[in-house]
Coordinates of C-alpha atoms in Angstrom, one line a residue:
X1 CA -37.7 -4.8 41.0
X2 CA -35.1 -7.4 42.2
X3 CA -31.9 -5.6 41.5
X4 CA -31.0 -10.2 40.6
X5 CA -33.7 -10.0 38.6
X6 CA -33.1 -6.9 36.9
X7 CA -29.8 -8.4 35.8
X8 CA -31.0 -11.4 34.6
X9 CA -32.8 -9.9 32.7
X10 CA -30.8 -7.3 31.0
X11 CA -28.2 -10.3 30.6
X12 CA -31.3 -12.0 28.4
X13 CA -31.9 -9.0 26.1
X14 CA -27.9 -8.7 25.5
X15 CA -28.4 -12.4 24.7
X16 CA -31.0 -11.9 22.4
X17 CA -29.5 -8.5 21.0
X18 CA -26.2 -10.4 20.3
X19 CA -27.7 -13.3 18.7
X20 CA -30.2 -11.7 16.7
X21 CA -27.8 -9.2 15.0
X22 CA -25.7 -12.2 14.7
X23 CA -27.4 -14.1 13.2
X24 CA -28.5 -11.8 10.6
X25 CA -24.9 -11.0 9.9
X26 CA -24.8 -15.0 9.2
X27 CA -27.4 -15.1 6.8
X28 CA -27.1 -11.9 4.7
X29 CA -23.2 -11.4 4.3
X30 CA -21.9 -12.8 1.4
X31 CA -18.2 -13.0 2.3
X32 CA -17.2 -15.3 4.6
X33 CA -14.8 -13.5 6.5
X34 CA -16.8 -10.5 6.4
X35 CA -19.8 -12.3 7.6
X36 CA -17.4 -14.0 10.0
X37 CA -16.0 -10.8 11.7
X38 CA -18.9 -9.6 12.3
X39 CA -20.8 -12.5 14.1
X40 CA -17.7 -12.2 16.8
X41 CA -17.9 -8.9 16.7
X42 CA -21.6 -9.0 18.2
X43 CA -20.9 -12.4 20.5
X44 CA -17.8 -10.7 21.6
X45 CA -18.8 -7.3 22.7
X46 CA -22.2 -6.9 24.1
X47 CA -24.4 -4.1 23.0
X48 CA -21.8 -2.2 21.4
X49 CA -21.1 -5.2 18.7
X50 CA -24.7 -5.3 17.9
X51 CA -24.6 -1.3 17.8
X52 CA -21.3 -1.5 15.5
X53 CA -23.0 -3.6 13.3
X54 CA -26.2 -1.6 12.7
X55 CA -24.4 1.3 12.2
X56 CA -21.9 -0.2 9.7
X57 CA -22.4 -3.5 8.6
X58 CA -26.5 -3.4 7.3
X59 CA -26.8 -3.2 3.7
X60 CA -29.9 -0.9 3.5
X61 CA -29.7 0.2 0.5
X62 CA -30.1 -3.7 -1.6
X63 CA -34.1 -4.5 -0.5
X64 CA -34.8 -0.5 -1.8
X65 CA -32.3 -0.8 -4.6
X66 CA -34.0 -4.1 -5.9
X67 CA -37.2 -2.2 -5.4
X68 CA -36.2 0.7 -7.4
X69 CA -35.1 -1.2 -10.0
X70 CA -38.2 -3.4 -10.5
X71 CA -40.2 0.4 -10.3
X72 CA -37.9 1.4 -13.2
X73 CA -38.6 -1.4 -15.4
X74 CA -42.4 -0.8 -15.0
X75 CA -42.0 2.8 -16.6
X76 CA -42.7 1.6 -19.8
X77 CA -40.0 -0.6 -22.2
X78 CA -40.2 1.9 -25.1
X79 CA -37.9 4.4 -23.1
X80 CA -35.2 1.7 -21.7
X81 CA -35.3 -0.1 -25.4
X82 CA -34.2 3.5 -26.9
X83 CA -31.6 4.0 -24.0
X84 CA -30.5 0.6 -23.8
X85 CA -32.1 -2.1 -26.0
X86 CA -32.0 -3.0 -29.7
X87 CA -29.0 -2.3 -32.1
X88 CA -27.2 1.4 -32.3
X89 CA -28.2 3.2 -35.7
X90 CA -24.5 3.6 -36.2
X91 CA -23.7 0.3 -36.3
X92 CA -23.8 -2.4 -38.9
X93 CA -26.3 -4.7 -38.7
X94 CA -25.8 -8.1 -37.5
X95 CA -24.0 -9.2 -34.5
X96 CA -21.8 -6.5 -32.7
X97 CA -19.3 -9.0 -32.7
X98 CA -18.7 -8.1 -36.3
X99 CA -17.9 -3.9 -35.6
X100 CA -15.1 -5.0 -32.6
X101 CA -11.6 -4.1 -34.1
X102 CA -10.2 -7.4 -32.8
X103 CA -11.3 -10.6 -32.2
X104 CA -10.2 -10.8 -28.6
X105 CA -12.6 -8.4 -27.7
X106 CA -15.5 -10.3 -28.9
X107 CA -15.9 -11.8 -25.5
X108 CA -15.4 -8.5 -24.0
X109 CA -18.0 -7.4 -25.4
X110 CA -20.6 -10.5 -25.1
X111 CA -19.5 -10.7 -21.1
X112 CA -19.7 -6.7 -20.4
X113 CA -23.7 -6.8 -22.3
X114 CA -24.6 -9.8 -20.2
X115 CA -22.9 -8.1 -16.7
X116 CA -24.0 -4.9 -17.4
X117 CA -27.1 -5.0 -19.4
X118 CA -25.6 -1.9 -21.6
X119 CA -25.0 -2.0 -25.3
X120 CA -21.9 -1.1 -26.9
X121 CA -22.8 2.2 -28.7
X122 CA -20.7 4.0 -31.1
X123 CA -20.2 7.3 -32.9
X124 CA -18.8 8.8 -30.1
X125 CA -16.2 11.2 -29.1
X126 CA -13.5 10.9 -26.3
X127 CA -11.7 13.7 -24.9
X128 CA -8.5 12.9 -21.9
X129 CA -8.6 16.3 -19.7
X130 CA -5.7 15.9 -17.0
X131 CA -6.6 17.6 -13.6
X132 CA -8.3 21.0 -12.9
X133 CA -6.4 23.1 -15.1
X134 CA -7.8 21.1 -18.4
X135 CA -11.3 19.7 -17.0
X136 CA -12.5 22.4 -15.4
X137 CA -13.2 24.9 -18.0
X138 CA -14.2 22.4 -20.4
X139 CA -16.9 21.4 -17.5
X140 CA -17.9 25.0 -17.2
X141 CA -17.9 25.7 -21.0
X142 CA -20.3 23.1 -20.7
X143 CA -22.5 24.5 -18.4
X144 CA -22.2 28.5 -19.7
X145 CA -23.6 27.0 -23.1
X146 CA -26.5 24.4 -21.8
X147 CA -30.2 25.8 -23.2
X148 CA -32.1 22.8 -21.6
X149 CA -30.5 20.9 -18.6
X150 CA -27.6 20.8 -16.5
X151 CA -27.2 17.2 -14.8
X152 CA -24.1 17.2 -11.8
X153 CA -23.2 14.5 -9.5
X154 CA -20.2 14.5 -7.2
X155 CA -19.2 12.9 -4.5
X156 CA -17.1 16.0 -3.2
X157 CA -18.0 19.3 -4.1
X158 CA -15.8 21.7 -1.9
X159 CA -16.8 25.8 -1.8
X160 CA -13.6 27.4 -2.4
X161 CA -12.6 29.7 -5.7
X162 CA -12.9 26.4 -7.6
X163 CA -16.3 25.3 -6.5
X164 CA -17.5 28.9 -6.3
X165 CA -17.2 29.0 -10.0
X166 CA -19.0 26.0 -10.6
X167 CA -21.5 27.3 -8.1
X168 CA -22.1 31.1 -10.5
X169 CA -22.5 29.3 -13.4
X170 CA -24.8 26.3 -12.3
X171 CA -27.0 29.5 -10.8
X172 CA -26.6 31.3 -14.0
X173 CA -28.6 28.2 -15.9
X174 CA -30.9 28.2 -13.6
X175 CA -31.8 31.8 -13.9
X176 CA -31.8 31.4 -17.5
X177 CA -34.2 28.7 -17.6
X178 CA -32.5 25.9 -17.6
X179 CA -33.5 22.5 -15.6
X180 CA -30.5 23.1 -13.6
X181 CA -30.6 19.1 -11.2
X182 CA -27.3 19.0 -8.7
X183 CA -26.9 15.5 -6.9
X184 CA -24.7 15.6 -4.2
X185 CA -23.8 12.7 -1.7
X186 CA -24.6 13.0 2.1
X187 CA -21.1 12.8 3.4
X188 CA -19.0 13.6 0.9
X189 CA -20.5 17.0 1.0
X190 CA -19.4 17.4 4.7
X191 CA -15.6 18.0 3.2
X192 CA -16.6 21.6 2.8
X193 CA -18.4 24.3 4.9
X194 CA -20.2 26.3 4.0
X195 CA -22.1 23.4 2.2
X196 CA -22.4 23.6 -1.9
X197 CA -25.6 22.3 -1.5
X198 CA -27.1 24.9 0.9
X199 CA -25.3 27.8 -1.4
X200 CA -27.0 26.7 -4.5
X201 CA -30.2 26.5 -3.3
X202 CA -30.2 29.8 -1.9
X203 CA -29.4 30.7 -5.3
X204 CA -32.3 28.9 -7.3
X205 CA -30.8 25.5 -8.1
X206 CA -32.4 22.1 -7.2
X207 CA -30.4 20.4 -4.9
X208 CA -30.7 16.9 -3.6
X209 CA -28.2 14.7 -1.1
X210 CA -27.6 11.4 -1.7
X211 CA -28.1 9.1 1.7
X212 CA -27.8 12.0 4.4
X213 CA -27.0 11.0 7.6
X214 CA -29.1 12.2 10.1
X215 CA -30.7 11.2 13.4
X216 CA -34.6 11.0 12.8
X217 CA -35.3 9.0 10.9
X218 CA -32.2 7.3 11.6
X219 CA -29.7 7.3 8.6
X220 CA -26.3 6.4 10.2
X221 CA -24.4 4.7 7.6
X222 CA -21.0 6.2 6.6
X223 CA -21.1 3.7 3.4
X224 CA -23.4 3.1 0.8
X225 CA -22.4 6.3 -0.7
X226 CA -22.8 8.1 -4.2
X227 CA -19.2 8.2 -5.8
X228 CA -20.0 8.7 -9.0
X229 CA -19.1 11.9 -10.5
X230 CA -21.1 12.7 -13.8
X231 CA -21.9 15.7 -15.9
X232 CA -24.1 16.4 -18.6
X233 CA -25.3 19.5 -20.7
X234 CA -28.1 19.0 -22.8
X235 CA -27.8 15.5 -23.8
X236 CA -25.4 16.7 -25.7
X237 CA -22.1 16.4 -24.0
X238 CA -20.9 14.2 -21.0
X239 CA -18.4 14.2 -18.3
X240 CA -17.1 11.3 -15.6
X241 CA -13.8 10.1 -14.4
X242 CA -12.1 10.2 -10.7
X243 CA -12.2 13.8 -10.2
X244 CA -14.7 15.7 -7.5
X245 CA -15.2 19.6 -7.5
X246 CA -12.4 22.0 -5.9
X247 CA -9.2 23.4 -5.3
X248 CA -7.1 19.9 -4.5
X249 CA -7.2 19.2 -8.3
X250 CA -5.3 22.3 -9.4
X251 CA -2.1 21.2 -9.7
X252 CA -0.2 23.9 -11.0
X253 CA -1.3 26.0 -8.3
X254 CA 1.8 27.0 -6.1
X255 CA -0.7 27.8 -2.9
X256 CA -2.0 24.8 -3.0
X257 CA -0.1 22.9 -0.6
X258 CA -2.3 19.4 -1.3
X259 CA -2.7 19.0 -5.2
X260 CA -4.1 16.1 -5.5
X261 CA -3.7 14.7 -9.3
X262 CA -6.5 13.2 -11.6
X263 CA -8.0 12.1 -14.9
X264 CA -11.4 13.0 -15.8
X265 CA -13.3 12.7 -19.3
X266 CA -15.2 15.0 -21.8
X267 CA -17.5 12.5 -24.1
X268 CA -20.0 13.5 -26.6
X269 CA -22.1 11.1 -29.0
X270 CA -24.6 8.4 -28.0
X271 CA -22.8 7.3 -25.2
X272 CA -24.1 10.1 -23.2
X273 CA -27.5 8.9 -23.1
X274 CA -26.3 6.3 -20.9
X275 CA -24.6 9.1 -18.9
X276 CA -28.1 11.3 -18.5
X277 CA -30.0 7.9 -17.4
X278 CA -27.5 6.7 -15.0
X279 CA -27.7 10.7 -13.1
X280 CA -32.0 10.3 -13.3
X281 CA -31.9 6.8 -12.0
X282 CA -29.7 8.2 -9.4
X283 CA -32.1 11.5 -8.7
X284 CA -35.0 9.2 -8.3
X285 CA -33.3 7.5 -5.9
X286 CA -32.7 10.3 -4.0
X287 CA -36.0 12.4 -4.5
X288 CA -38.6 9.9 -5.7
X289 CA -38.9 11.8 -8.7
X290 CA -38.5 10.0 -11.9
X291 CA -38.6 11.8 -14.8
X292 CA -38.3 10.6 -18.8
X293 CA -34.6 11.4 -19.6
X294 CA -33.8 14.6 -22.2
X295 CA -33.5 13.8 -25.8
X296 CA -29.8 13.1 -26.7
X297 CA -27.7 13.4 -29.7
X298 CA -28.2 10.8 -32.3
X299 CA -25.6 11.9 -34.7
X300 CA -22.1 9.9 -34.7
X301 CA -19.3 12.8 -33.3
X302 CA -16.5 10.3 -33.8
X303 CA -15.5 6.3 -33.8
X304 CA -15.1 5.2 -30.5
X305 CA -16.9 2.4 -29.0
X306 CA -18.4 3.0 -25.5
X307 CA -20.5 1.6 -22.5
X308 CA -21.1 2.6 -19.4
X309 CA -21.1 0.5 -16.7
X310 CA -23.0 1.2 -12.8
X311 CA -22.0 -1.0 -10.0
X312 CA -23.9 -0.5 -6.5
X313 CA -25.7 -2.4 -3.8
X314 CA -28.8 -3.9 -4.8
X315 CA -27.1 -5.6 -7.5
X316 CA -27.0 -9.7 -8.2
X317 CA -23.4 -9.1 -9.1
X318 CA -20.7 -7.3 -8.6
X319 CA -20.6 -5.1 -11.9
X320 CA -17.6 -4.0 -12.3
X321 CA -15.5 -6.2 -10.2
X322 CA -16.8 -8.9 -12.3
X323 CA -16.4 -6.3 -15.9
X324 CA -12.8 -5.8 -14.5
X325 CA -12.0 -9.7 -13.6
X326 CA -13.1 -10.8 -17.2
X327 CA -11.2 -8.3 -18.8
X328 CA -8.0 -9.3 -16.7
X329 CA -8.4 -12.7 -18.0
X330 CA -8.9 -11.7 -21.5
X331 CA -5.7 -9.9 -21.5
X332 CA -3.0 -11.2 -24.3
X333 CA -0.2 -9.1 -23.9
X334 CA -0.9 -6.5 -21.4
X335 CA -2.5 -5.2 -18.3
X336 CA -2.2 -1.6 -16.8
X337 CA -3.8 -0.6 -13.8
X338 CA -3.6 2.6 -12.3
X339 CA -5.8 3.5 -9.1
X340 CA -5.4 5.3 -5.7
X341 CA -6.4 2.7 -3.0
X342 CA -5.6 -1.2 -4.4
X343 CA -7.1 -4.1 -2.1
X344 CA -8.6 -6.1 -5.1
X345 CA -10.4 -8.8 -4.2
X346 CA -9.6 -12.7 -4.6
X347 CA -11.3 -12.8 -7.9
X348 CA -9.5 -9.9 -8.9
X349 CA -6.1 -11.3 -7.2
X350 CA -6.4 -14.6 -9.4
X351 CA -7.1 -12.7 -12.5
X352 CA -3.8 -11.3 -12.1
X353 CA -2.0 -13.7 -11.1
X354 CA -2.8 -15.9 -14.0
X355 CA -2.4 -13.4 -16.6
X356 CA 0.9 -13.1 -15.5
X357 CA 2.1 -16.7 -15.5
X358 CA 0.6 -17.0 -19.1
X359 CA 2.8 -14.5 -20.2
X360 CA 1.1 -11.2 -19.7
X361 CA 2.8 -7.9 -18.6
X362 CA 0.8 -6.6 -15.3
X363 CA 1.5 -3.4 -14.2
X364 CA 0.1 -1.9 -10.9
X365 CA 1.6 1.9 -10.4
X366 CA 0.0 3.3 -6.9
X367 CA 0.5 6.2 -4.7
X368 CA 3.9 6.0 -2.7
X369 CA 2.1 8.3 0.3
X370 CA -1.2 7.9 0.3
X371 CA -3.9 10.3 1.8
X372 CA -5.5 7.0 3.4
X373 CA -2.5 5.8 5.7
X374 CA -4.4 2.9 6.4
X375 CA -5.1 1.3 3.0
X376 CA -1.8 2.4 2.0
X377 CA -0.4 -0.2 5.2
X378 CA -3.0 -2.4 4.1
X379 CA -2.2 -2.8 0.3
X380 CA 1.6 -3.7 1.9
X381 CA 0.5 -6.5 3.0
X382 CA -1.3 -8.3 0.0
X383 CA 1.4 -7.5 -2.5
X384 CA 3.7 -10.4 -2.0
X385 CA 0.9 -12.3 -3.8
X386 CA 1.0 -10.9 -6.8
X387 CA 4.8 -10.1 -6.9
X388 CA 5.3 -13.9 -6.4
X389 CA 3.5 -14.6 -9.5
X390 CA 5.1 -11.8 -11.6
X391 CA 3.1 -8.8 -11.6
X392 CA 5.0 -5.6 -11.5
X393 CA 4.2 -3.2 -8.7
X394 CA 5.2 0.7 -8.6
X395 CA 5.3 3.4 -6.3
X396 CA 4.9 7.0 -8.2
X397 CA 6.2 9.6 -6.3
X398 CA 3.9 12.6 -5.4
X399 CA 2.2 14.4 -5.2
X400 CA -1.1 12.4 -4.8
X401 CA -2.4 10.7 -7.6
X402 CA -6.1 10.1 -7.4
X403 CA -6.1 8.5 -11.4
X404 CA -8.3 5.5 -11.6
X405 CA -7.3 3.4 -15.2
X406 CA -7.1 0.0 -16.5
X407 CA -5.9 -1.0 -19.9
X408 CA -5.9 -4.2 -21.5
X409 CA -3.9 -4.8 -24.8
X410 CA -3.5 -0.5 -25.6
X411 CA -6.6 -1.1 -27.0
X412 CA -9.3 -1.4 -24.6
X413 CA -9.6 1.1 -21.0
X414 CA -12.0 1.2 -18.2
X415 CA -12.0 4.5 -16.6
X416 CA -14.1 6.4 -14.4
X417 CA -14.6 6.4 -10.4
X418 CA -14.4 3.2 -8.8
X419 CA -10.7 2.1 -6.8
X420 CA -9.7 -1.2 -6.9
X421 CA -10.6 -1.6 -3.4
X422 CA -13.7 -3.5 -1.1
X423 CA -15.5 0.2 -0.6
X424 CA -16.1 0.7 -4.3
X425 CA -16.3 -2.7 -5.8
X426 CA -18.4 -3.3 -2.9
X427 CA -19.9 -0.7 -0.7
X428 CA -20.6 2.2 -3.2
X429 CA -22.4 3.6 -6.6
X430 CA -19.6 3.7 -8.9
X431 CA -19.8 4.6 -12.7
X432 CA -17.2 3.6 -15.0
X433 CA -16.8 3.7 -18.8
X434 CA -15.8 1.1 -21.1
X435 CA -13.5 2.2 -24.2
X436 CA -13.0 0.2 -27.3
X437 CA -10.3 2.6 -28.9
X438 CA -6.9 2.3 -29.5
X439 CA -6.7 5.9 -30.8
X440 CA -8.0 6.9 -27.7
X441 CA -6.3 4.3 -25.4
X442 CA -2.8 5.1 -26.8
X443 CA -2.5 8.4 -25.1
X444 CA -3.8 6.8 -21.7
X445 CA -0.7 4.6 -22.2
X446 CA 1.9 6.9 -23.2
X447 CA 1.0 8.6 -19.6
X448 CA 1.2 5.5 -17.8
X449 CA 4.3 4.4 -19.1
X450 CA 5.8 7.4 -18.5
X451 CA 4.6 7.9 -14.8
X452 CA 5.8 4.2 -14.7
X453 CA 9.5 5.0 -15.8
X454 CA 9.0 7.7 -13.0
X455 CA 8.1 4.9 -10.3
X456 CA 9.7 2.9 -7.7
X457 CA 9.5 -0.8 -8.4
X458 CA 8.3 -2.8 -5.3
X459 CA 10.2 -5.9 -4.8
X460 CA 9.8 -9.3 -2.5
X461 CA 12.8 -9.0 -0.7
X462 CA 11.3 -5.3 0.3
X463 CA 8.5 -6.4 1.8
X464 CA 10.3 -9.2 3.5
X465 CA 12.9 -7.2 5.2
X466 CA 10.0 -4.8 6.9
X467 CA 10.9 -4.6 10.4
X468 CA 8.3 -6.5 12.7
X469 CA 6.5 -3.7 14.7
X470 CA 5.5 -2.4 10.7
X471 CA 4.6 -5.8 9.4
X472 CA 2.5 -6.2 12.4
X473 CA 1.1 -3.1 11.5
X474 CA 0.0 -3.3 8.2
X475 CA -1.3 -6.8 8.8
X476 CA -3.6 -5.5 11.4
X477 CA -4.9 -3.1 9.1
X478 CA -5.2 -5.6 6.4
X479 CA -7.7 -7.4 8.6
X480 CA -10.0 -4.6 8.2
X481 CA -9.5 -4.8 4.3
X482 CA -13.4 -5.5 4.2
X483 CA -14.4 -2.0 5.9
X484 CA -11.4 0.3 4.9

């Protein structure tokens, strides 16, 4: 062939290559700039843009997360009305409005059902475990004591002394019986060699990875991933918060030379129904196999209020960006927010803003070194808009703090695993937990106040008085807010 013609042609398929992958960026990105960056990226750079873009910028997962979802309503309403339908047993009758401690919270409560599609259940019990050295043997207890099943989902599950005792006793059900199911994500297991995965299945326990990445079929994304962490025993008792599986999150350890600190939570009561079905949803995912959910407890173990809430792809909105930007703008008197990697979003951003100029105390505390250098440079260079309009900004010393809490009026928190940042509000399956409690909420305030008295306050004239070669930095990075 015409070596001419050879190149004219080759110059016609980049053409079509770069315009095609373009052009869908165009049509199925929902942020502008997002959806703007990446149509240059494929005009600009030929056949790797386009490349770039498949790799990282496809949402796969929303056309078979829609189709999941429709699949799951079809398996019959009388099992979604008792998980999530109808009015709790332990309430009163009438409108839930009526059982919220305050007023304020009665649009809380009316916007978080209509977002998440979740009652409000109460009768449950809420326990605060801080780091390793309280919520792993609780965890374990847990699993020593389970007759029936033994849900897990991580997003991390390292294999040293830590994870090799979660590993004997998850075997140890299995052995006995139980329906031992252990969901781990396709990346976040690559943290950790030998795989967890690969040792429990040698041992007897099913296993299955969330989004793998592999070659054939191809499976390339590095997003899209399973960051929920969830535990349950029997239907019985639940577990979720920030915290993965391993050594990093025992703190008190003198060998360990990275603590990495956390908050996770022990629940029991009706709550953890909607723990069990949000791990099955996420197994059939995985596996295909969708199974009726356990029976659960259906006596009252205390008198907090609860709801879990799921955000992911495939979703119409934005779960709990939108729970967390109607709660921000239900505030009265306070807002505390506590997370490891903070690039909110603009709804989030104007939440915040406007709760402060109405009077509200916001409080952001974040990491002052962060294990992401990147997001850490990146945050730096969003926070003059929110110092400008009055919210506080901290920097806790370390070591690392992983802790993932908001708090509205010492009354109401949302805890669990999602940051405040595009990758989780976005890009990920998160699972957080609402909490109507001020019994319970009061503790998670006490500790944020005092890490807060602990902190470095970030100021304007800080931020201004960066030399240029770092604010250059940190707002190249901040470009990338989107993908970091």
């Amino acid at each position: 062939m015409d070596f001419t013609l050879l190149s004219g042609l080759l110059v016609v398929i980049n053409l079509c290559v770069s315009f095609t992958a373009a052009g869908h960026a165009l049509l199925n990105k929902r942020e502008p700039r997002a959806s703007l960056g990446w149509v240059a990226v494929c005009l600009t750079f030929p056949l790797a843009g386009p490349l770039l873009y498949f790799v990282f910028g496809i949402n796969r997962v929303r056309s078979k997360a829609e189709r999941l979802n429709e699949e799951n309503s079809a398996r019959g309403t009388a099992t979604k009305g008792r998980l999530h339908g109808g009015t709790h047993p332990f309430l009163p009758p009438g409108s839930m409005d009526d059982y919220l401690i305050a007023p304020v919270y009665r649009t809380l409560q009316r916007s978080g059902l209509a977002v998440t599609g979740m009652p409000l259940v109460g009768g449950n019990d809420v326990r605060i475990m801080h780091n390793g050295e309280q919520a792993y043997p609780r965890m374990i207890e847990a699993v020593e004591c389970a007759e029936d099943s033994l849900y897990l989902a991580t997003y991390i599950f390292e294999t040293g002394p830590e994870g090799r005792r979660f590993i004997e006793a998850l075997s140890s059900a299995a052995a006995r019986g139980v329906d031992v199911r252990v969901l781990v994500d396709g990346v976040g297991e690559l943290y950790a060699f030998p795989r967890a995965g690969n040792l429990l299945q040698r041992r007897g326990v099913r296993v299955a990875r969330f989004l793998p990445p592999r070659l054939f079929p191809p499976q390339l994304s590095v997003n899209l991933r399973n960051h929920r962490k969830v535990l349950v025993a029997d239907g019985q008792v639940g577990f979720t918060g920030g915290m993965n599986l391993g050594d990093r999150h025992m703190v008190d350890n003198p060998e360990n030379r990275r603590p990495v600190v956390d908050i996770h939570f022990g629940f029991s009561g009706p709550v953890v129904a909607q723990l069990q079905e949000a791990f099955l949803d996420d197994w059939g995912f995985a596996t295909g196999e969708y199974t009726l959910p356990r029976r659960v407890t259906e006596e009252p173990c205390g008198d907090t209020l609860c709801r879990v809430v799921k955000g992911g792809p495939g979703q119409d909105i934005d779960r709990i960006s939108a729970l967390m930007t109607g709660v921000i703008s239900s505030a009265c008197r306070s807002v505390r927010i506590m997370t490891p990697y903070f690039l909110p979003s603009g709804d989030l951003i104007s939440a915040m803003q406007a709760a402060a100029l109405r009077g509200v105390r916001v409080d952001v505390v974040l990491p002052g070194k962060n294990n992401l250098p990147a997001v850490h440079w990146a945050t730096r260079n969003m926070l003059w808009q929110l110092l400008r309009f009055g919210v506080h900004v901290y920097y806790q010393p370390g070591p690392f703090v992983h802790s993932k809490i908001m708090l509205i009026d010492g009354s109401y928190a949302q805890v669990g695993s999602a940051n405040l940042d595009p990758r989780s509000l976005r890009l990920n399956f998160e699972l957080n937990v609402e909490i109507f409690d001020t019994s319970v909420v009061r503790p998670l305030v006490r500790h944020f106040d005092n890490v807060r008295r602990n902190a470095r306050s970030i100021t304007l004239s800080e931020l201004e008085n960066r030399s240029l070669p770092v604010r250059m930095r940190d707002a190249a990075f901040w470009l990338f807010t989107p993908y970091l």
